[in-house]
PDB file of C-alpha atoms in Angstrom:
ATOM      1  CA  ALA A1162      37.034 -67.868 -13.325  1.00  0.00           C
ATOM      2  CA  GLN A1163      39.990 -69.858 -14.281  1.00  0.00           C
ATOM      3  CA  THR A1164      39.702 -72.484 -16.608  1.00  0.00           C
ATOM      4  CA  VAL A1165      42.824 -75.204 -17.883  1.00  0.00           C
ATOM      5  CA  THR A1166      42.506 -76.979 -20.721  1.00  0.00           C
ATOM      6  CA  GLN A1167      44.153 -80.416 -21.851  1.00  0.00           C
ATOM      7  CA  SER A1168      43.620 -80.976 -25.366  1.00  0.00           C
ATOM      8  CA  GLN A1169      44.593 -84.480 -25.397  1.00  0.00           C
ATOM      9  CA  PRO A1170      42.134 -86.630 -24.378  1.00  0.00           C
ATOM     10  CA  GLU A1171      44.670 -89.800 -24.938  1.00  0.00           C
ATOM     11  CA  MET A1172      48.220 -90.785 -25.826  1.00  0.00           C
ATOM     12  CA  SER A1173      50.449 -93.162 -25.962  1.00  0.00           C
ATOM     13  CA  VAL A1174      54.400 -93.893 -25.540  1.00  0.00           C
ATOM     14  CA  GLN A1175      56.674 -96.906 -26.087  1.00  0.00           C
ATOM     15  CA  GLU A1176      58.556 -97.893 -22.841  1.00  0.00           C
ATOM     16  CA  ALA A1177      61.379 -95.920 -22.384  1.00  0.00           C
ATOM     17  CA  GLU A1178      60.617 -93.362 -24.460  1.00  0.00           C
ATOM     18  CA  THR A1179      59.691 -89.692 -23.903  1.00  0.00           C
ATOM     19  CA  VAL A1180      56.060 -88.200 -24.294  1.00  0.00           C
ATOM     20  CA  THR A1181      54.732 -84.743 -23.809  1.00  0.00           C
ATOM     21  CA  LEU A1182      51.452 -83.839 -21.994  1.00  0.00           C
ATOM     22  CA  SER A1183      49.983 -80.318 -22.901  1.00  0.00           C
ATOM     23  CA  CYS A1184      47.807 -77.627 -20.576  1.00  0.00           C
ATOM     24  CA  THR A1185      46.964 -74.635 -21.352  1.00  0.00           C
ATOM     25  CA  TYR A1186      45.052 -72.140 -18.857  1.00  0.00           C
ATOM     26  CA  ASP A1187      43.382 -69.242 -18.848  1.00  0.00           C
ATOM     27  CA  THR A1188      43.168 -66.579 -15.787  1.00  0.00           C
ATOM     28  CA  SER A1189      44.038 -62.635 -14.916  1.00  0.00           C
ATOM     29  CA  GLU A1190      45.702 -63.496 -11.661  1.00  0.00           C
ATOM     30  CA  SER A1191      49.614 -62.802 -12.355  1.00  0.00           C
ATOM     31  CA  ASP A1192      50.012 -65.164  -8.914  1.00  0.00           C
ATOM     32  CA  TYR A1193      48.886 -68.871  -8.793  1.00  0.00           C
ATOM     33  CA  TYR A1194      49.809 -72.652  -8.525  1.00  0.00           C
ATOM     34  CA  LEU A1195      50.311 -74.902 -11.381  1.00  0.00           C
ATOM     35  CA  PHE A1196      50.178 -78.622 -10.786  1.00  0.00           C
ATOM     36  CA  TRP A1197      50.206 -82.219 -12.195  1.00  0.00           C
ATOM     37  CA  TYR A1198      48.490 -85.030 -10.855  1.00  0.00           C
ATOM     38  CA  LYS A1199      48.228 -88.819 -11.672  1.00  0.00           C
ATOM     39  CA  GLN A1200      45.566 -90.952 -11.464  1.00  0.00           C
ATOM     40  CA  PRO A1201      45.750 -94.680 -11.712  1.00  0.00           C
ATOM     41  CA  PRO A1202      43.326 -97.288 -11.944  1.00  0.00           C
ATOM     42  CA  SER A1203      43.202 -97.491  -8.741  1.00  0.00           C
ATOM     43  CA  ARG A1204      42.108 -93.930  -8.440  1.00  0.00           C
ATOM     44  CA  GLN A1205      44.464 -92.459  -5.880  1.00  0.00           C
ATOM     45  CA  MET A1206      45.218 -88.923  -6.966  1.00  0.00           C
ATOM     46  CA  ILE A1207      49.247 -88.725  -6.726  1.00  0.00           C
ATOM     47  CA  LEU A1208      50.942 -84.818  -7.119  1.00  0.00           C
ATOM     48  CA  VAL A1209      53.118 -85.466  -9.544  1.00  0.00           C
ATOM     49  CA  ILE A1210      54.960 -82.137  -9.539  1.00  0.00           C
ATOM     50  CA  ARG A1211      54.149 -78.259  -9.057  1.00  0.00           C
ATOM     51  CA  GLN A1212      55.306 -75.024 -10.068  1.00  0.00           C
ATOM     52  CA  GLU A1213      54.608 -71.188  -8.589  1.00  0.00           C
ATOM     53  CA  ALA A1214      53.826 -69.206 -11.208  1.00  0.00           C
ATOM     54  CA  TYR A1215      56.607 -66.370  -9.827  1.00  0.00           C
ATOM     55  CA  LYS A1216      59.307 -68.692 -10.297  1.00  0.00           C
ATOM     56  CA  GLN A1217      60.952 -68.621 -14.013  1.00  0.00           C
ATOM     57  CA  GLN A1218      62.692 -72.107 -13.346  1.00  0.00           C
ATOM     58  CA  ASN A1219      60.802 -75.075 -14.541  1.00  0.00           C
ATOM     59  CA  ALA A1220      59.992 -77.549 -12.297  1.00  0.00           C
ATOM     60  CA  THR A1221      61.933 -81.065 -12.677  1.00  0.00           C
ATOM     61  CA  GLU A1222      60.965 -84.069 -10.330  1.00  0.00           C
ATOM     62  CA  ASN A1223      63.502 -87.530 -11.358  1.00  0.00           C
ATOM     63  CA  ARG A1224      61.775 -87.920 -14.658  1.00  0.00           C
ATOM     64  CA  PHE A1225      58.968 -85.888 -14.976  1.00  0.00           C
ATOM     65  CA  SER A1226      59.690 -82.021 -15.716  1.00  0.00           C
ATOM     66  CA  VAL A1227      57.442 -79.118 -17.106  1.00  0.00           C
ATOM     67  CA  ASN A1228      57.291 -76.179 -19.371  1.00  0.00           C
ATOM     68  CA  PHE A1229      56.179 -73.603 -17.990  1.00  0.00           C
ATOM     69  CA  GLN A1230      55.645 -70.672 -20.136  1.00  0.00           C
ATOM     70  CA  LYS A1231      53.833 -67.721 -18.322  1.00  0.00           C
ATOM     71  CA  ALA A1232      53.006 -65.574 -21.310  1.00  0.00           C
ATOM     72  CA  ALA A1233      51.388 -68.155 -23.420  1.00  0.00           C
ATOM     73  CA  LYS A1234      49.692 -69.419 -20.515  1.00  0.00           C
ATOM     74  CA  SER A1235      51.124 -73.097 -21.155  1.00  0.00           C
ATOM     75  CA  PHE A1236      51.982 -75.778 -18.927  1.00  0.00           C
ATOM     76  CA  SER A1237      53.253 -79.178 -20.399  1.00  0.00           C
ATOM     77  CA  LEU A1238      54.631 -82.058 -18.275  1.00  0.00           C
ATOM     78  CA  LYS A1239      57.341 -83.929 -19.725  1.00  0.00           C
ATOM     79  CA  ILE A1240      57.582 -87.768 -19.068  1.00  0.00           C
ATOM     80  CA  SER A1241      61.199 -89.244 -19.691  1.00  0.00           C
ATOM     81  CA  ASP A1242      62.287 -92.962 -19.921  1.00  0.00           C
ATOM     82  CA  SER A1243      58.347 -93.633 -19.911  1.00  0.00           C
ATOM     83  CA  GLN A1244      57.765 -96.626 -17.854  1.00  0.00           C
ATOM     84  CA  LEU A1245      54.672 -99.468 -17.591  1.00  0.00           C
ATOM     85  CA  GLY A1246      53.841 -97.568 -14.021  1.00  0.00           C
ATOM     86  CA  ASP A1247      53.213 -94.156 -15.723  1.00  0.00           C
ATOM     87  CA  ALA A1248      50.285 -95.657 -17.171  1.00  0.00           C
ATOM     88  CA  ALA A1249      47.616 -92.875 -15.855  1.00  0.00           C
ATOM     89  CA  MET A1250      45.070 -90.638 -15.955  1.00  0.00           C
ATOM     90  CA  TYR A1251      47.552 -87.147 -15.937  1.00  0.00           C
ATOM     91  CA  PHE A1252      45.367 -83.920 -14.751  1.00  0.00           C
ATOM     92  CA  CYS A1253      46.500 -80.506 -15.095  1.00  0.00           C
ATOM     93  CA  ALA A1254      44.951 -77.976 -12.255  1.00  0.00           C
ATOM     94  CA  TYR A1255      44.988 -74.587 -11.401  1.00  0.00           C
ATOM     95  CA  ARG A1256      45.129 -72.738  -8.352  1.00  0.00           C
ATOM     96  CA  SER A1257      44.897 -69.453  -7.253  1.00  0.00           C
ATOM     97  CA  SER A1258      47.441 -68.010  -4.382  1.00  0.00           C
ATOM     98  CA  ILE A1259      45.358 -65.100  -3.353  1.00  0.00           C
ATOM     99  CA  TYR A1260      42.693 -65.541  -1.268  1.00  0.00           C
ATOM    100  CA  SER A1261      39.341 -63.294  -3.115  1.00  0.00           C
ATOM    101  CA  GLY A1262      36.520 -65.290  -1.663  1.00  0.00           C
ATOM    102  CA  ALA A1263      35.135 -68.713  -1.711  1.00  0.00           C
ATOM    103  CA  GLY A1264      36.364 -70.988  -4.150  1.00  0.00           C
ATOM    104  CA  SER A1265      39.680 -69.591  -4.405  1.00  0.00           C
ATOM    105  CA  TYR A1266      41.454 -72.076  -2.927  1.00  0.00           C
ATOM    106  CA  GLN A1267      40.217 -74.392  -4.864  1.00  0.00           C
ATOM    107  CA  LEU A1268      41.812 -76.745  -7.340  1.00  0.00           C
ATOM    108  CA  THR A1269      40.468 -76.154 -10.814  1.00  0.00           C
ATOM    109  CA  PHE A1270      41.394 -79.321 -12.972  1.00  0.00           C
ATOM    110  CA  GLY A1271      41.362 -80.050 -16.825  1.00  0.00           C
ATOM    111  CA  LYS A1272      39.279 -82.878 -17.759  1.00  0.00           C
ATOM    112  CA  GLY A1273      42.451 -85.387 -18.021  1.00  0.00           C
ATOM    113  CA  THR A1274      45.165 -87.031 -20.733  1.00  0.00           C
ATOM    114  CA  LYS A1275      44.816 -90.840 -20.433  1.00  0.00           C
ATOM    115  CA  LEU A1276      48.664 -92.513 -21.006  1.00  0.00           C
ATOM    116  CA  SER A1277      49.538 -95.458 -22.354  1.00  0.00           C
ATOM    117  CA  VAL A1278      52.791 -97.205 -22.019  1.00  0.00           C
ATOM    118  CA  ILE A1279      53.665 -99.633 -24.606  1.00  0.00           C
ATOM    119  CA  PRO A1280      55.599-102.381 -23.926  1.00  0.00           C
TER     120      PRO A1280
ATOM    121  CA  LYS B 388      52.507 -91.168   8.656  1.00  0.00           C
ATOM    122  CA  ALA B 389      48.768 -92.668   7.290  1.00  0.00           C
ATOM    123  CA  GLY B 390      47.475 -91.200   4.416  1.00  0.00           C
ATOM    124  CA  VAL B 391      43.807 -89.893   4.205  1.00  0.00           C
ATOM    125  CA  THR B 392      41.182 -92.337   4.400  1.00  0.00           C
ATOM    126  CA  GLN B 393      37.833 -92.069   3.009  1.00  0.00           C
ATOM    127  CA  THR B 394      34.604 -94.868   3.996  1.00  0.00           C
ATOM    128  CA  PRO B 395      33.143 -96.480   2.590  1.00  0.00           C
ATOM    129  CA  ARG B 396      34.889 -97.060  -0.343  1.00  0.00           C
ATOM    130  CA  TYR B 397      31.639 -98.197  -2.631  1.00  0.00           C
ATOM    131  CA  LEU B 398      28.611 -97.505  -1.747  1.00  0.00           C
ATOM    132  CA  ILE B 399      24.901 -98.544  -3.961  1.00  0.00           C
ATOM    133  CA  LYS B 400      21.706 -96.334  -2.884  1.00  0.00           C
ATOM    134  CA  THR B 401      18.705 -95.650  -4.228  1.00  0.00           C
ATOM    135  CA  ARG B 402      17.003 -92.333  -5.936  1.00  0.00           C
ATOM    136  CA  GLY B 403      15.400 -90.174  -3.353  1.00  0.00           C
ATOM    137  CA  GLN B 404      17.897 -91.653  -0.537  1.00  0.00           C
ATOM    138  CA  GLN B 405      20.652 -89.731   1.081  1.00  0.00           C
ATOM    139  CA  VAL B 406      24.047 -90.451   2.186  1.00  0.00           C
ATOM    140  CA  THR B 407      26.675 -89.946   4.131  1.00  0.00           C
ATOM    141  CA  LEU B 408      30.828 -90.320   3.247  1.00  0.00           C
ATOM    142  CA  SER B 409      33.336 -89.922   5.965  1.00  0.00           C
ATOM    143  CA  CYS B 410      37.254 -88.370   4.959  1.00  0.00           C
ATOM    144  CA  SER B 411      39.812 -88.898   7.749  1.00  0.00           C
ATOM    145  CA  PRO B 412      42.958 -86.097   6.638  1.00  0.00           C
ATOM    146  CA  ILE B 413      46.364 -87.292   7.639  1.00  0.00           C
ATOM    147  CA  SER B 414      47.372 -86.460  10.923  1.00  0.00           C
ATOM    148  CA  GLY B 415      47.964 -82.958  12.049  1.00  0.00           C
ATOM    149  CA  HIS B 416      45.765 -81.620   8.436  1.00  0.00           C
ATOM    150  CA  ARG B 417      43.024 -79.069   9.663  1.00  0.00           C
ATOM    151  CA  SER B 418      41.951 -78.304   5.966  1.00  0.00           C
ATOM    152  CA  VAL B 419      39.530 -81.030   4.271  1.00  0.00           C
ATOM    153  CA  SER B 420      38.120 -80.268   0.758  1.00  0.00           C
ATOM    154  CA  TRP B 421      35.903 -82.626  -1.422  1.00  0.00           C
ATOM    155  CA  TYR B 422      35.713 -83.239  -5.090  1.00  0.00           C
ATOM    156  CA  GLN B 423      32.911 -84.987  -7.448  1.00  0.00           C
ATOM    157  CA  GLN B 424      34.624 -86.644 -10.394  1.00  0.00           C
ATOM    158  CA  THR B 425      32.243 -87.659 -13.112  1.00  0.00           C
ATOM    159  CA  PRO B 426      33.131 -89.044 -17.069  1.00  0.00           C
ATOM    160  CA  GLY B 427      30.836 -86.309 -18.108  1.00  0.00           C
ATOM    161  CA  GLN B 428      32.387 -83.198 -15.519  1.00  0.00           C
ATOM    162  CA  GLY B 429      35.427 -84.327 -14.715  1.00  0.00           C
ATOM    163  CA  LEU B 430      36.494 -82.973 -11.153  1.00  0.00           C
ATOM    164  CA  GLN B 431      34.410 -80.360  -9.672  1.00  0.00           C
ATOM    165  CA  PHE B 432      35.133 -78.839  -5.947  1.00  0.00           C
ATOM    166  CA  LEU B 433      32.382 -78.935  -3.530  1.00  0.00           C
ATOM    167  CA  PHE B 434      33.484 -77.602  -0.551  1.00  0.00           C
ATOM    168  CA  GLU B 435      36.655 -76.662   2.002  1.00  0.00           C
ATOM    169  CA  TYR B 436      36.432 -76.912   5.592  1.00  0.00           C
ATOM    170  CA  PHE B 437      39.031 -75.840   7.828  1.00  0.00           C
ATOM    171  CA  SER B 438      38.761 -75.544  11.689  1.00  0.00           C
ATOM    172  CA  GLU B 439      34.984 -76.671  11.501  1.00  0.00           C
ATOM    173  CA  THR B 440      33.722 -74.052   9.547  1.00  0.00           C
ATOM    174  CA  GLN B 441      32.837 -74.106   5.664  1.00  0.00           C
ATOM    175  CA  ARG B 442      35.222 -71.786   3.630  1.00  0.00           C
ATOM    176  CA  ASN B 443      34.919 -72.283   0.390  1.00  0.00           C
ATOM    177  CA  LYS B 444      31.463 -74.095  -1.454  1.00  0.00           C
ATOM    178  CA  GLY B 445      31.620 -74.945  -5.358  1.00  0.00           C
ATOM    179  CA  ASN B 446      28.362 -74.639  -7.411  1.00  0.00           C
ATOM    180  CA  PHE B 447      26.356 -77.472  -6.253  1.00  0.00           C
ATOM    181  CA  PRO B 448      22.776 -77.217  -4.739  1.00  0.00           C
ATOM    182  CA  GLY B 449      21.980 -77.550  -1.697  1.00  0.00           C
ATOM    183  CA  ARG B 450      21.431 -80.962  -1.497  1.00  0.00           C
ATOM    184  CA  PHE B 451      25.298 -81.115  -0.956  1.00  0.00           C
ATOM    185  CA  SER B 452      26.373 -80.227   2.640  1.00  0.00           C
ATOM    186  CA  GLY B 453      29.022 -81.352   4.539  1.00  0.00           C
ATOM    187  CA  ARG B 454      30.648 -80.730   8.163  1.00  0.00           C
ATOM    188  CA  GLN B 455      34.055 -81.004  10.212  1.00  0.00           C
ATOM    189  CA  PHE B 456      34.343 -82.506  13.456  1.00  0.00           C
ATOM    190  CA  SER B 457      37.150 -80.993  16.268  1.00  0.00           C
ATOM    191  CA  ASN B 458      39.599 -83.726  15.135  1.00  0.00           C
ATOM    192  CA  SER B 459      39.073 -82.598  11.410  1.00  0.00           C
ATOM    193  CA  ARG B 460      37.185 -85.592  10.594  1.00  0.00           C
ATOM    194  CA  SER B 461      34.747 -84.771   7.598  1.00  0.00           C
ATOM    195  CA  GLU B 462      31.876 -85.786   6.302  1.00  0.00           C
ATOM    196  CA  MET B 463      29.699 -84.983   3.373  1.00  0.00           C
ATOM    197  CA  ASN B 464      25.860 -85.594   2.792  1.00  0.00           C
ATOM    198  CA  VAL B 465      23.543 -85.565  -0.006  1.00  0.00           C
ATOM    199  CA  SER B 466      20.364 -86.594   0.087  1.00  0.00           C
ATOM    200  CA  THR B 467      17.503 -86.897  -1.904  1.00  0.00           C
ATOM    201  CA  LEU B 468      20.352 -88.683  -4.564  1.00  0.00           C
ATOM    202  CA  GLU B 469      19.831 -88.337  -8.286  1.00  0.00           C
ATOM    203  CA  LEU B 470      20.837 -90.147 -10.474  1.00  0.00           C
ATOM    204  CA  GLY B 471      23.327 -88.269 -11.666  1.00  0.00           C
ATOM    205  CA  ASP B 472      25.120 -88.215  -8.443  1.00  0.00           C
ATOM    206  CA  SER B 473      27.030 -90.793  -9.167  1.00  0.00           C
ATOM    207  CA  ALA B 474      30.587 -90.220  -9.381  1.00  0.00           C
ATOM    208  CA  LEU B 475      33.950 -90.772  -7.215  1.00  0.00           C
ATOM    209  CA  TYR B 476      33.767 -88.425  -4.247  1.00  0.00           C
ATOM    210  CA  LEU B 477      37.181 -87.527  -3.316  1.00  0.00           C
ATOM    211  CA  CYS B 478      38.883 -85.728  -0.241  1.00  0.00           C
ATOM    212  CA  ALA B 479      41.766 -83.994  -0.179  1.00  0.00           C
ATOM    213  CA  SER B 480      43.303 -82.651   3.376  1.00  0.00           C
ATOM    214  CA  SER B 481      46.369 -79.950   4.053  1.00  0.00           C
ATOM    215  CA  PHE B 482      47.772 -78.856   6.856  1.00  0.00           C
ATOM    216  CA  THR B 483      45.869 -75.817   7.092  1.00  0.00           C
ATOM    217  CA  SER B 484      43.769 -73.558   4.576  1.00  0.00           C
ATOM    218  CA  GLY B 485      46.202 -72.051   1.914  1.00  0.00           C
ATOM    219  CA  SER B 486      47.282 -71.694  -1.563  1.00  0.00           C
ATOM    220  CA  SER B 487      50.987 -72.813  -0.902  1.00  0.00           C
ATOM    221  CA  TYR B 488      49.595 -76.115   0.950  1.00  0.00           C
ATOM    222  CA  GLU B 489      49.454 -79.535  -0.387  1.00  0.00           C
ATOM    223  CA  GLN B 490      46.548 -81.378  -0.779  1.00  0.00           C
ATOM    224  CA  TYR B 491      46.629 -85.171  -0.267  1.00  0.00           C
ATOM    225  CA  PHE B 492      44.032 -87.108  -1.915  1.00  0.00           C
ATOM    226  CA  GLY B 493      42.176 -89.926  -0.600  1.00  0.00           C
ATOM    227  CA  PRO B 494      41.551 -93.157  -2.585  1.00  0.00           C
ATOM    228  CA  GLY B 495      37.716 -91.674  -3.007  1.00  0.00           C
ATOM    229  CA  THR B 496      34.076 -92.971  -2.752  1.00  0.00           C
ATOM    230  CA  ARG B 497      32.260 -94.725  -5.434  1.00  0.00           C
ATOM    231  CA  LEU B 498      28.602 -93.843  -5.041  1.00  0.00           C
ATOM    232  CA  THR B 499      26.081 -95.383  -7.745  1.00  0.00           C
ATOM    233  CA  VAL B 500      22.586 -94.281  -7.619  1.00  0.00           C
ATOM    234  CA  THR B 501      20.057 -96.794  -9.162  1.00  0.00           C
TER     235      THR B 501
END
């Protein structure tokens, strides 16, 4: 079974600064998807960015970018020019790309990192 | 296009009762997944429905069940509620069942069991 670990329960960043959230995962598969989701206080889970494991190029979405290290099974999220609206819980998630039985298309989430943005 | 909707948004039930939660996916989406979110266990997969069939099921007791209708709307039911069932229940829809399709989440139903 795959596991996702977020070792930073809480982090804070000054507005306009850059912050990096860490995520490691464990899997024996070679093809899979990784995601970062944002959950603000409203509780609506929003997809921030996704990475296909077979792509070596790191994904980027505006101020959000990832550092995907497949051999190290590491998938960190960098938020540049942090804004007050970035304050939220951030979840790293894994999904297998191969259907191998019950549950294999599910998202496996880490415990989350609570990000605070200081004005 | 309207997003995923979940009803009710908040619910308070008593131990031993049963509850039904509803999820309406994005128009055109045929796959619906359910997740339970608690402070202790985090986000855990409950089950996935596609074309009215349960495709996947997480590690939850049989008290948790679900179904999907021909219009892709889904319901989940929890019978004989326990205090530990208090959680945020999230529904996510995707165009079809498959790893490459994005899952779009609803706002969740907050269930409190007293």
